[in-house]
Amino acid sequence: MPVLLIVVDGLSDRPIDGKTPLSVARKPNLDRLAEMGINGIMDTIAPGIRPGSDTSHLALLGYDPYKYYSGRGPIEAAGVGIEIKPGDVAFRANFATVEGEGSIFDKTVVDRRAGRIEDTSELIKALREIELPVELLVERGTGHRAAVVFRGEGLSDRVSDTDPKAVGKKVKRCLPLADDAKAKKTAEIVNEFMQKAHEVLENHPLNRERAEKGLLKANALLLRGAGEMPHVPSFKDKTGLRLCVIAATALIKGVGRVVGADVITPEGATGNKNTNLEAKVKAAINALESYDVVLLHIKATDELGHDGDFEGKKAFIEKLDEKIAPLLDLDFSKTCLILTADHSTPIKVKDHTADPVPVVIVHEDVRRDEVSSFSEFEAYKGGLCRIRGMDLLNIALDLLNIAKKFGA
Amino acid sequence: MPVLLIVVDGLSDRPIDGKTPLSVARKPNLDRLAEMGINGIMDTIAPGIRPGSDTSHLALLGYDPYKYYSGRGPIEAAGVGIEIKPGDVAFRANFATVEGEGSIFDKTVVDRRAGRIEDTSELIKALREIELPVELLVERGTGHRAAVVFRGEGLSDRVSDTDPKAVGKKVKRCLPLADDAKAKKTAEIVNEFMQKAHEVLENHPLNRERAEKGLLKANALLLRGAGEMPHVPSFKDKTGLRLCVIAATALIKGVGRVVGADVITPEGATGNKNTNLEAKVKAAINALESYDVVLLHIKATDELGHDGDFEGKKAFIEKLDEKIAPLLDLDFSKTCLILTADHSTPIKVKDHTADPVPVVIVHEDVRRDEVSSFSEFEAYKGGLCRIRGMDLLNIALDLLNIAKKFGA
């Protein structure tokens, strides 16, 4: 009796001339799901609260983000494959190019992406050799991205970024943001790491090679978004259920790893509009054989929303509609399928908003309503009315008769 | 300006071929109430949380069950008439038949209901004479059922059951479930009670008489569901209002007593499908003269749901519809009538589920909506949208202009 939770990132919109990409897209399969199920709108966190994809995914998995979210750092670090533990302090990092004389903090950022460097694996290996008073974990992300984790006693995430977030500015010194020994100690260690990383990178053969080819050196690592990994009970411990997350995006993979899910990235799944949707849908169907809850994350709608690309978002929704066709043949006397989004990313706003997302729950036993189209303008008329992200999985587990009774 | 809250236990369902007992029943009076009122769906506890009848009734009366519920024991004890106090540890109990040699814990259960004994009043009287290091309260329930309460300093409900819950098994020793002095002391007292109760019962004239007639002896009391009575403010203290609960079921009577309500069980009210509905409706109308809030509980729908009896549930709903006719003549410029359920008990599940319940509030001043039928498939279209059990009474008190303003 598994749950398939399909989260289409940033799917929903605000209307432009009364239209949204979702409302005008040709999407017979999504509409069929709406017709088969019980519909509603959902505040993934709470009404009017603009969700991140990390906080909203935590909520959709039943974890209160106000309790379990401590910044993007730990989740990105988990997403790129670092086995992060409670108490670790994690940063997101960029390989960057700096120029000038003196220490790293005297130098100026000339490119925050080091000429959009693609393969940093050799640099990462060299960085791992750095010796610090605490344990250091470094892992590459996609392109110029990386994650850095400090592990040891008495660390704190109450420290500032070293990334000046603009070219032409000097690298920033990490400062304690709290008046305590932990924050001071952490800032000192971060600054020691910044200087040592610069030295290692500046003299690395790969960078000498890049300089010879006229490419920008990846000679600094800029840190931002410090977060201390909180103690998060695993999904298995919390619910007794096996969770699988199918995603290509580091942030979502990170959420999956933080809650102890198995994370699958099928061949060709990229997190952009050219992703291999067939492979993802197939992976989801397979995963339903061996997991109780399968979260299938689709990213491109969010990117196209951030780009303000109405037609592109509409076209991708139409492609998604086509590729999810096999899911309509699932046995809904056994499987509960949920189709929804983690937040809206309206074309007009080019960022996440708190406009509620449409949600449909398909299962033989739901009270079917009269909604027959999956869109922002129809979902609210459905039998779910308006629910919250934290409640969604509980509703599904009740439907599947997995939920326990509270009381007699 | 009273509130009449009619709670039809387990009334709502999940659809079978698109139908529920409520949706297909002929129920012109219930539909008339839907037409006169404002409708919605309600999560009595929270979306996806499967309610017990005890926890949901607490919520419907405005008591957060996560704060005020500590198991079925104390509520059942209150239900059978024990004046339970904060700190008391209460158990549900069964008169049973045990056989064998040695102490109570060496003996084997041969019937968990002592041959379905009906009148235990003489046995209860004898049990009350048992001397223990703490105060003992015992009261009979219906048939073989009873409640046992231990009152004194330093007791705990973190102890195990003595009921093995199966025939052919030995009576269990009560064990502490926490590593503290309270749990150990309680377990010792419970075990002392178990042995003494067995001795009193084994030699009781009524049991000798039963043995002579070839009936099973009611020679042991098996305990389960320990719960420590929490401090619950009375409904009167909390709201300033007089509450009356009209019910025949011990669990609901118990909820009423725990919150300090007057509890009325009219002649012929049984809690099953042959209950005297006329008497209950009449009692409710009378109670509206002298109480501010009257909770009228109807049980049989839940039982028929547990039995998986679609036709029986439908027939009982039709009977209920007929018998509540006098309530349509209430003066709704004065009285606020609420019709709802405490949870769903779907035919297909034969147990409580979290599927939201329909709710209608009838009063001259409500914003009437377009719903004209009382069913799971119509209620969500109403003007209340989706509310929670804890909010219901507040909505009614606001309608009646009893609610106080928060702020200026």
Coordinates of N, CA, C and O in Angstrom, one line a residue, chain A residues 65 83 88 100 112 237 246 269 408:
Chain A
P65 N 9.3 22.5 9.6 CA 10.6 23.2 9.2 C 11.0 24.2 10.2 O 12.2 24.5 10.3
E83 N 28.1 12.8 4.6 CA 27.2 12.2 5.7 C 27.2 13.1 6.9 O 28.0 12.9 7.8
D88 N 27.4 19.2 13.3 CA 28.2 19.7 12.2 C 27.8 21.1 11.8 O 26.6 21.4 11.8
G100 N 45.2 39.9 -6.3 CA 45.7 40.9 -5.4 C 46.9 40.3 -4.6 O 47.3 39.2 -4.9
R112 N 33.0 35.1 -9.4 CA 32.4 34.3 -8.3 C 32.2 32.8 -8.7 O 31.8 32.0 -7.9
D237 N 12.3 5.8 11.6 CA 12.1 5.9 13.1 C 10.8 6.6 13.4 O 10.1 6.2 14.3
I246 N 13.3 10.4 -5.3 CA 13.8 10.4 -6.6 C 14.0 11.8 -7.1 O 13.0 12.5 -7.3
A269 N 18.6 12.1 -15.4 CA 17.8 13.0 -14.6 C 18.7 14.2 -14.3 O 19.8 14.0 -13.7
A408 N -9.7 6.1 22.0 CA -10.5 4.8 21.9 C -11.8 5.0 21.2 O -12.3 6.0 21.1

